[in-house]
Amino acid sequence: MRNILLVCAAGMSTSLLVQKMEKEAASMGHEGKIWAVSVDEINAHIDSADIVLVGPQIRYKLPKLKELGNEKGIPVEMINPSDYGMMNARNILEASFKILDGKGA
């Protein structure tokens, strides 16, 4: 069971991606939770996450979010902008699983 938290400016654009990722995850046999929040809400959610994926539109916040993730032992990575733009849920999930399995993105 892997819990994937997506973070963006308002949590709205990533909500669309969450829907696609949930469908794709189900087809891959993934069990776990995928959800999206705004960057302002991350502190209330990060402890429930196994990985945090950051929307490219807030890449400027990545260093600070990585710092928070390091404190909690939770990987924080930016979603590949191309995959984000194309809403390529499978690529995003596969990259997440590689990170969680310690194989990098």
mmCIF file with all atom_site columns, N, CA and C in Angstrom, residues 6-54:
data_model
loop_
_atom_site.group_PDB
_atom_site.id
_atom_site.type_symbol
_atom_site.label_atom_id
_atom_site.label_alt_id
_atom_site.label_comp_id
_atom_site.label_asym_id
_atom_site.label_entity_id
_atom_site.label_seq_id
_atom_site.pdbx_PDB_ins_code
_atom_site.Cartn_x
_atom_site.Cartn_y
_atom_site.Cartn_z
_atom_site.occupancy
_atom_site.B_iso_or_equiv
_atom_site.pdbx_formal_charge
_atom_site.auth_seq_id
_atom_site.auth_comp_id
_atom_site.auth_asym_id
_atom_site.auth_atom_id
_atom_site.pdbx_PDB_model_num
ATOM 1   N N  . LEU A 1 6  ? -0.145 14.510 -4.090  1.00 0.00 ? 6  LEU A N  1
ATOM 2   C CA . LEU A 1 6  ? 0.196  15.491 -5.110  1.00 0.00 ? 6  LEU A CA 1
ATOM 3   C C  . LEU A 1 6  ? -0.035 16.880 -4.544  1.00 0.00 ? 6  LEU A C  1
ATOM 4   N N  . VAL A 1 7  ? 0.895  17.772 -4.834  1.00 0.00 ? 7  VAL A N  1
ATOM 5   C CA . VAL A 1 7  ? 0.804  19.141 -4.319  1.00 0.00 ? 7  VAL A CA 1
ATOM 6   C C  . VAL A 1 7  ? 0.948  20.123 -5.479  1.00 0.00 ? 7  VAL A C  1
ATOM 7   N N  . CYS A 1 8  ? 0.061  21.092 -5.515  1.00 0.00 ? 8  CYS A N  1
ATOM 8   C CA . CYS A 1 8  ? 0.183  22.154 -6.518  1.00 0.00 ? 8  CYS A CA 1
ATOM 9   C C  . CYS A 1 8  ? -0.269 23.460 -5.871  1.00 0.00 ? 8  CYS A C  1
ATOM 10  N N  . ALA A 1 9  ? -0.444 24.480 -6.688  1.00 0.00 ? 9  ALA A N  1
ATOM 11  C CA . ALA A 1 9  ? -0.765 25.797 -6.145  1.00 0.00 ? 9  ALA A CA 1
ATOM 12  C C  . ALA A 1 9  ? -2.086 25.790 -5.386  1.00 0.00 ? 9  ALA A C  1
ATOM 13  N N  . ALA A 1 10 ? -3.136 25.274 -6.013  1.00 0.00 ? 10 ALA A N  1
ATOM 14  C CA . ALA A 1 10 ? -4.446 25.285 -5.372  1.00 0.00 ? 10 ALA A CA 1
ATOM 15  C C  . ALA A 1 10 ? -5.047 23.902 -5.209  1.00 0.00 ? 10 ALA A C  1
ATOM 16  N N  . GLY A 1 11 ? -4.372 22.875 -5.714  1.00 0.00 ? 11 GLY A N  1
ATOM 17  C CA . GLY A 1 11 ? -4.884 21.508 -5.614  1.00 0.00 ? 11 GLY A CA 1
ATOM 18  C C  . GLY A 1 11 ? -5.935 21.183 -6.657  1.00 0.00 ? 11 GLY A C  1
ATOM 19  N N  . MET A 1 12 ? -6.208 22.125 -7.559  1.00 0.00 ? 12 MET A N  1
ATOM 20  C CA . MET A 1 12 ? -7.274 21.902 -8.537  1.00 0.00 ? 12 MET A CA 1
ATOM 21  C C  . MET A 1 12 ? -6.784 21.169 -9.780  1.00 0.00 ? 12 MET A C  1
ATOM 22  N N  . SER A 1 13 ? -5.690 21.624 -10.368 1.00 0.00 ? 13 SER A N  1
ATOM 23  C CA . SER A 1 13 ? -5.214 20.959 -11.587 1.00 0.00 ? 13 SER A CA 1
ATOM 24  C C  . SER A 1 13 ? -4.734 19.552 -11.273 1.00 0.00 ? 13 SER A C  1
ATOM 25  N N  . THR A 1 14 ? -4.138 19.369 -10.116 1.00 0.00 ? 14 THR A N  1
ATOM 26  C CA . THR A 1 14 ? -3.683 18.031 -9.771  1.00 0.00 ? 14 THR A CA 1
ATOM 27  C C  . THR A 1 14 ? -4.855 17.120 -9.427  1.00 0.00 ? 14 THR A C  1
ATOM 28  N N  . SER A 1 15 ? -5.997 17.684 -9.079  1.00 0.00 ? 15 SER A N  1
ATOM 29  C CA . SER A 1 15 ? -7.182 16.853 -8.813  1.00 0.00 ? 15 SER A CA 1
ATOM 30  C C  . SER A 1 15 ? -7.585 16.084 -10.065 1.00 0.00 ? 15 SER A C  1
ATOM 31  N N  . LEU A 1 16 ? -7.452 16.712 -11.214 1.00 0.00 ? 16 LEU A N  1
ATOM 32  C CA . LEU A 1 16 ? -7.746 16.015 -12.468 1.00 0.00 ? 16 LEU A CA 1
ATOM 33  C C  . LEU A 1 16 ? -6.759 14.874 -12.678 1.00 0.00 ? 16 LEU A C  1
ATOM 34  N N  . LEU A 1 17 ? -5.506 15.154 -12.364 1.00 0.00 ? 17 LEU A N  1
ATOM 35  C CA . LEU A 1 17 ? -4.480 14.121 -12.507 1.00 0.00 ? 17 LEU A CA 1
ATOM 36  C C  . LEU A 1 17 ? -4.729 12.978 -11.527 1.00 0.00 ? 17 LEU A C  1
ATOM 37  N N  . VAL A 1 18 ? -5.174 13.294 -10.341 1.00 0.00 ? 18 VAL A N  1
ATOM 38  C CA . VAL A 1 18 ? -5.474 12.254 -9.347  1.00 0.00 ? 18 VAL A CA 1
ATOM 39  C C  . VAL A 1 18 ? -6.496 11.268 -9.905  1.00 0.00 ? 18 VAL A C  1
ATOM 40  N N  . GLN A 1 19 ? -7.532 11.785 -10.538 1.00 0.00 ? 19 GLN A N  1
ATOM 41  C CA . GLN A 1 19 ? -8.559 10.903 -11.098 1.00 0.00 ? 19 GLN A CA 1
ATOM 42  C C  . GLN A 1 19 ? -7.949 9.939  -12.115 1.00 0.00 ? 19 GLN A C  1
ATOM 43  N N  . LYS A 1 20 ? -7.098 10.466 -12.976 1.00 0.00 ? 20 LYS A N  1
ATOM 44  C CA . LYS A 1 20 ? -6.450 9.605  -13.976 1.00 0.00 ? 20 LYS A CA 1
ATOM 45  C C  . LYS A 1 20 ? -5.504 8.614  -13.308 1.00 0.00 ? 20 LYS A C  1
ATOM 46  N N  . MET A 1 21 ? -4.778 9.082  -12.313 1.00 0.00 ? 21 MET A N  1
ATOM 47  C CA . MET A 1 21 ? -3.838 8.198  -11.622 1.00 0.00 ? 21 MET A CA 1
ATOM 48  C C  . MET A 1 21 ? -4.578 7.089  -10.877 1.00 0.00 ? 21 MET A C  1
ATOM 49  N N  . GLU A 1 22 ? -5.708 7.404  -10.279 1.00 0.00 ? 22 GLU A N  1
ATOM 50  C CA . GLU A 1 22 ? -6.477 6.376  -9.567  1.00 0.00 ? 22 GLU A CA 1
ATOM 51  C C  . GLU A 1 22 ? -6.958 5.284  -10.522 1.00 0.00 ? 22 GLU A C  1
ATOM 52  N N  . LYS A 1 23 ? -7.432 5.696  -11.698 1.00 0.00 ? 23 LYS A N  1
ATOM 53  C CA . LYS A 1 23 ? -7.864 4.718  -12.699 1.00 0.00 ? 23 LYS A CA 1
ATOM 54  C C  . LYS A 1 23 ? -6.702 3.851  -13.141 1.00 0.00 ? 23 LYS A C  1
ATOM 55  N N  . GLU A 1 24 ? -5.580 4.508  -13.435 1.00 0.00 ? 24 GLU A N  1
ATOM 56  C CA . GLU A 1 24 ? -4.407 3.777  -13.897 1.00 0.00 ? 24 GLU A CA 1
ATOM 57  C C  . GLU A 1 24 ? -3.874 2.862  -12.794 1.00 0.00 ? 24 GLU A C  1
ATOM 58  N N  . ALA A 1 25 ? -3.861 3.387  -11.582 1.00 0.00 ? 25 ALA A N  1
ATOM 59  C CA . ALA A 1 25 ? -3.363 2.601  -10.452 1.00 0.00 ? 25 ALA A CA 1
ATOM 60  C C  . ALA A 1 25 ? -4.205 1.345  -10.250 1.00 0.00 ? 25 ALA A C  1
ATOM 61  N N  . ALA A 1 26 ? -5.502 1.485  -10.397 1.00 0.00 ? 26 ALA A N  1
ATOM 62  C CA . ALA A 1 26 ? -6.385 0.321  -10.250 1.00 0.00 ? 26 ALA A CA 1
ATOM 63  C C  . ALA A 1 26 ? -6.050 -0.727 -11.303 1.00 0.00 ? 26 ALA A C  1
ATOM 64  N N  . SER A 1 27 ? -5.777 -0.279 -12.522 1.00 0.00 ? 27 SER A N  1
ATOM 65  C CA . SER A 1 27 ? -5.444 -1.232 -13.590 1.00 0.00 ? 27 SER A CA 1
ATOM 66  C C  . SER A 1 27 ? -4.080 -1.882 -13.354 1.00 0.00 ? 27 SER A C  1
ATOM 67  N N  . MET A 1 28 ? -3.226 -1.214 -12.565 1.00 0.00 ? 28 MET A N  1
ATOM 68  C CA . MET A 1 28 ? -1.899 -1.758 -12.256 1.00 0.00 ? 28 MET A CA 1
ATOM 69  C C  . MET A 1 28 ? -1.914 -2.588 -10.971 1.00 0.00 ? 28 MET A C  1
ATOM 70  N N  . GLY A 1 29 ? -3.073 -2.663 -10.324 1.00 0.00 ? 29 GLY A N  1
ATOM 71  C CA . GLY A 1 29 ? -3.179 -3.419 -9.085  1.00 0.00 ? 29 GLY A CA 1
ATOM 72  C C  . GLY A 1 29 ? -2.648 -2.680 -7.874  1.00 0.00 ? 29 GLY A C  1
ATOM 73  N N  . HIS A 1 30 ? -2.504 -1.372 -8.004  1.00 0.00 ? 30 HIS A N  1
ATOM 74  C CA . HIS A 1 30 ? -2.002 -0.560 -6.902  1.00 0.00 ? 30 HIS A CA 1
ATOM 75  C C  . HIS A 1 30 ? -3.060 -0.418 -5.823  1.00 0.00 ? 30 HIS A C  1
ATOM 76  N N  . GLU A 1 31 ? -2.639 -0.620 -4.608  1.00 0.00 ? 31 GLU A N  1
ATOM 77  C CA . GLU A 1 31 ? -3.531 -0.383 -3.478  1.00 0.00 ? 31 GLU A CA 1
ATOM 78  C C  . GLU A 1 31 ? -2.942 0.757  -2.679  1.00 0.00 ? 31 GLU A C  1
ATOM 79  N N  . GLY A 1 32 ? -3.713 1.724  -2.431  1.00 0.00 ? 32 GLY A N  1
ATOM 80  C CA . GLY A 1 32 ? -3.227 2.877  -1.688  1.00 0.00 ? 32 GLY A CA 1
ATOM 81  C C  . GLY A 1 32 ? -4.066 4.093  -2.021  1.00 0.00 ? 32 GLY A C  1
ATOM 82  N N  . LYS A 1 33 ? -3.640 5.175  -1.484  1.00 0.00 ? 33 LYS A N  1
ATOM 83  C CA . LYS A 1 33 ? -4.404 6.414  -1.625  1.00 0.00 ? 33 LYS A CA 1
ATOM 84  C C  . LYS A 1 33 ? -3.615 7.388  -2.483  1.00 0.00 ? 33 LYS A C  1
ATOM 85  N N  . ILE A 1 34 ? -4.325 8.084  -3.351  1.00 0.00 ? 34 ILE A N  1
ATOM 86  C CA . ILE A 1 34 ? -3.731 9.157  -4.140  1.00 0.00 ? 34 ILE A CA 1
ATOM 87  C C  . ILE A 1 34 ? -4.625 10.364 -3.931  1.00 0.00 ? 34 ILE A C  1
ATOM 88  N N  . TRP A 1 35 ? -4.037 11.464 -3.504  1.00 0.00 ? 35 TRP A N  1
ATOM 89  C CA . TRP A 1 35 ? -4.849 12.654 -3.298  1.00 0.00 ? 35 TRP A CA 1
ATOM 90  C C  . TRP A 1 35 ? -4.024 13.909 -3.547  1.00 0.00 ? 35 TRP A C  1
ATOM 91  N N  . ALA A 1 36 ? -4.731 15.022 -3.712  1.00 0.00 ? 36 ALA A N  1
ATOM 92  C CA . ALA A 1 36 ? -4.080 16.293 -4.036  1.00 0.00 ? 36 ALA A CA 1
ATOM 93  C C  . ALA A 1 36 ? -4.507 17.366 -3.058  1.00 0.00 ? 36 ALA A C  1
ATOM 94  N N  . VAL A 1 37 ? -3.536 18.208 -2.719  1.00 0.00 ? 37 VAL A N  1
ATOM 95  C CA . VAL A 1 37 ? -3.815 19.351 -1.853  1.00 0.00 ? 37 VAL A CA 1
ATOM 96  C C  . VAL A 1 37 ? -3.038 20.552 -2.358  1.00 0.00 ? 37 VAL A C  1
ATOM 97  N N  . SER A 1 38 ? -3.396 21.704 -1.868  1.00 0.00 ? 38 SER A N  1
ATOM 98  C CA . SER A 1 38 ? -2.636 22.902 -2.199  1.00 0.00 ? 38 SER A CA 1
ATOM 99  C C  . SER A 1 38 ? -1.363 22.911 -1.357  1.00 0.00 ? 38 SER A C  1
ATOM 100 N N  . VAL A 1 39 ? -0.383 23.632 -1.826  1.00 0.00 ? 39 VAL A N  1
ATOM 101 C CA . VAL A 1 39 ? 0.890  23.698 -1.110  1.00 0.00 ? 39 VAL A CA 1
ATOM 102 C C  . VAL A 1 39 ? 0.702  24.236 0.316   1.00 0.00 ? 39 VAL A C  1
ATOM 103 N N  . ASP A 1 40 ? -0.298 25.060 0.513   1.00 0.00 ? 40 ASP A N  1
ATOM 104 C CA . ASP A 1 40 ? -0.552 25.615 1.846   1.00 0.00 ? 40 ASP A CA 1
ATOM 105 C C  . ASP A 1 40 ? -1.067 24.559 2.827   1.00 0.00 ? 40 ASP A C  1
ATOM 106 N N  . GLU A 1 41 ? -1.555 23.445 2.300   1.00 0.00 ? 41 GLU A N  1
ATOM 107 C CA . GLU A 1 41 ? -2.127 22.398 3.150   1.00 0.00 ? 41 GLU A CA 1
ATOM 108 C C  . GLU A 1 41 ? -1.179 21.231 3.401   1.00 0.00 ? 41 GLU A C  1
ATOM 109 N N  . ILE A 1 42 ? 0.012  21.283 2.848   1.00 0.00 ? 42 ILE A N  1
ATOM 110 C CA . ILE A 1 42 ? 0.887  20.111 2.883   1.00 0.00 ? 42 ILE A CA 1
ATOM 111 C C  . ILE A 1 42 ? 1.201  19.647 4.306   1.00 0.00 ? 42 ILE A C  1
ATOM 112 N N  . ASN A 1 43 ? 1.377  20.550 5.232   1.00 0.00 ? 43 ASN A N  1
ATOM 113 C CA . ASN A 1 43 ? 1.735  20.147 6.600   1.00 0.00 ? 43 ASN A CA 1
ATOM 114 C C  . ASN A 1 43 ? 0.675  19.258 7.248   1.00 0.00 ? 43 ASN A C  1
ATOM 115 N N  . ALA A 1 44 ? -0.562 19.442 6.862   1.00 0.00 ? 44 ALA A N  1
ATOM 116 C CA . ALA A 1 44 ? -1.648 18.643 7.434   1.00 0.00 ? 44 ALA A CA 1
ATOM 117 C C  . ALA A 1 44 ? -1.746 17.256 6.791   1.00 0.00 ? 44 ALA A C  1
ATOM 118 N N  . HIS A 1 45 ? -1.020 17.025 5.681   1.00 0.00 ? 45 HIS A N  1
ATOM 119 C CA . HIS A 1 45 ? -1.164 15.775 4.930   1.00 0.00 ? 45 HIS A CA 1
ATOM 120 C C  . HIS A 1 45 ? 0.124  14.975 4.784   1.00 0.00 ? 45 HIS A C  1
ATOM 121 N N  . ILE A 1 46 ? 1.258  15.603 4.905   1.00 0.00 ? 46 ILE A N  1
ATOM 122 C CA . ILE A 1 46 ? 2.508  14.933 4.556   1.00 0.00 ? 46 ILE A CA 1
ATOM 123 C C  . ILE A 1 46 ? 2.771  13.682 5.382   1.00 0.00 ? 46 ILE A C  1
ATOM 124 N N  . ASP A 1 47 ? 2.347  13.652 6.620   1.00 0.00 ? 47 ASP A N  1
ATOM 125 C CA . ASP A 1 47 ? 2.616  12.479 7.454   1.00 0.00 ? 47 ASP A CA 1
ATOM 126 C C  . ASP A 1 47 ? 1.848  11.240 6.993   1.00 0.00 ? 47 ASP A C  1
ATOM 127 N N  . SER A 1 48 ? 0.822  11.417 6.192   1.00 0.00 ? 48 SER A N  1
ATOM 128 C CA . SER A 1 48 ? 0.053  10.285 5.660   1.00 0.00 ? 48 SER A CA 1
ATOM 129 C C  . SER A 1 48 ? 0.598  9.796  4.329   1.00 0.00 ? 48 SER A C  1
ATOM 130 N N  . ALA A 1 49 ? 1.571  10.510 3.790   1.00 0.00 ? 49 ALA A N  1
ATOM 131 C CA . ALA A 1 49 ? 2.087  10.198 2.451   1.00 0.00 ? 49 ALA A CA 1
ATOM 132 C C  . ALA A 1 49 ? 3.351  9.338  2.519   1.00 0.00 ? 49 ALA A C  1
ATOM 133 N N  . ASP A 1 50 ? 3.508  8.484  1.508   1.00 0.00 ? 50 ASP A N  1
ATOM 134 C CA . ASP A 1 50 ? 4.755  7.748  1.329   1.00 0.00 ? 50 ASP A CA 1
ATOM 135 C C  . ASP A 1 50 ? 5.671  8.499  0.373   1.00 0.00 ? 50 ASP A C  1
ATOM 136 N N  . ILE A 1 51 ? 5.065  9.314  -0.485  1.00 0.00 ? 51 ILE A N  1
ATOM 137 C CA . ILE A 1 51 ? 5.811  10.144 -1.428  1.00 0.00 ? 51 ILE A CA 1
ATOM 138 C C  . ILE A 1 51 ? 4.965  11.382 -1.730  1.00 0.00 ? 51 ILE A C  1
ATOM 139 N N  . VAL A 1 52 ? 5.648  12.495 -1.960  1.00 0.00 ? 52 VAL A N  1
ATOM 140 C CA . VAL A 1 52 ? 4.979  13.738 -2.343  1.00 0.00 ? 52 VAL A CA 1
ATOM 141 C C  . VAL A 1 52 ? 5.452  14.106 -3.742  1.00 0.00 ? 52 VAL A C  1
ATOM 142 N N  . LEU A 1 53 ? 4.491  14.331 -4.627  1.00 0.00 ? 53 LEU A N  1
ATOM 143 C CA . LEU A 1 53 ? 4.800  14.755 -5.984  1.00 0.00 ? 53 LEU A CA 1
ATOM 144 C C  . LEU A 1 53 ? 4.339  16.196 -6.160  1.00 0.00 ? 53 LEU A C  1
ATOM 145 N N  . VAL A 1 54 ? 5.242  17.019 -6.648  1.00 0.00 ? 54 VAL A N  1
ATOM 146 C CA . VAL A 1 54 ? 4.991  18.455 -6.749  1.00 0.00 ? 54 VAL A CA 1
ATOM 147 C C  . VAL A 1 54 ? 4.678  18.829 -8.195  1.00 0.00 ? 54 VAL A C  1
#
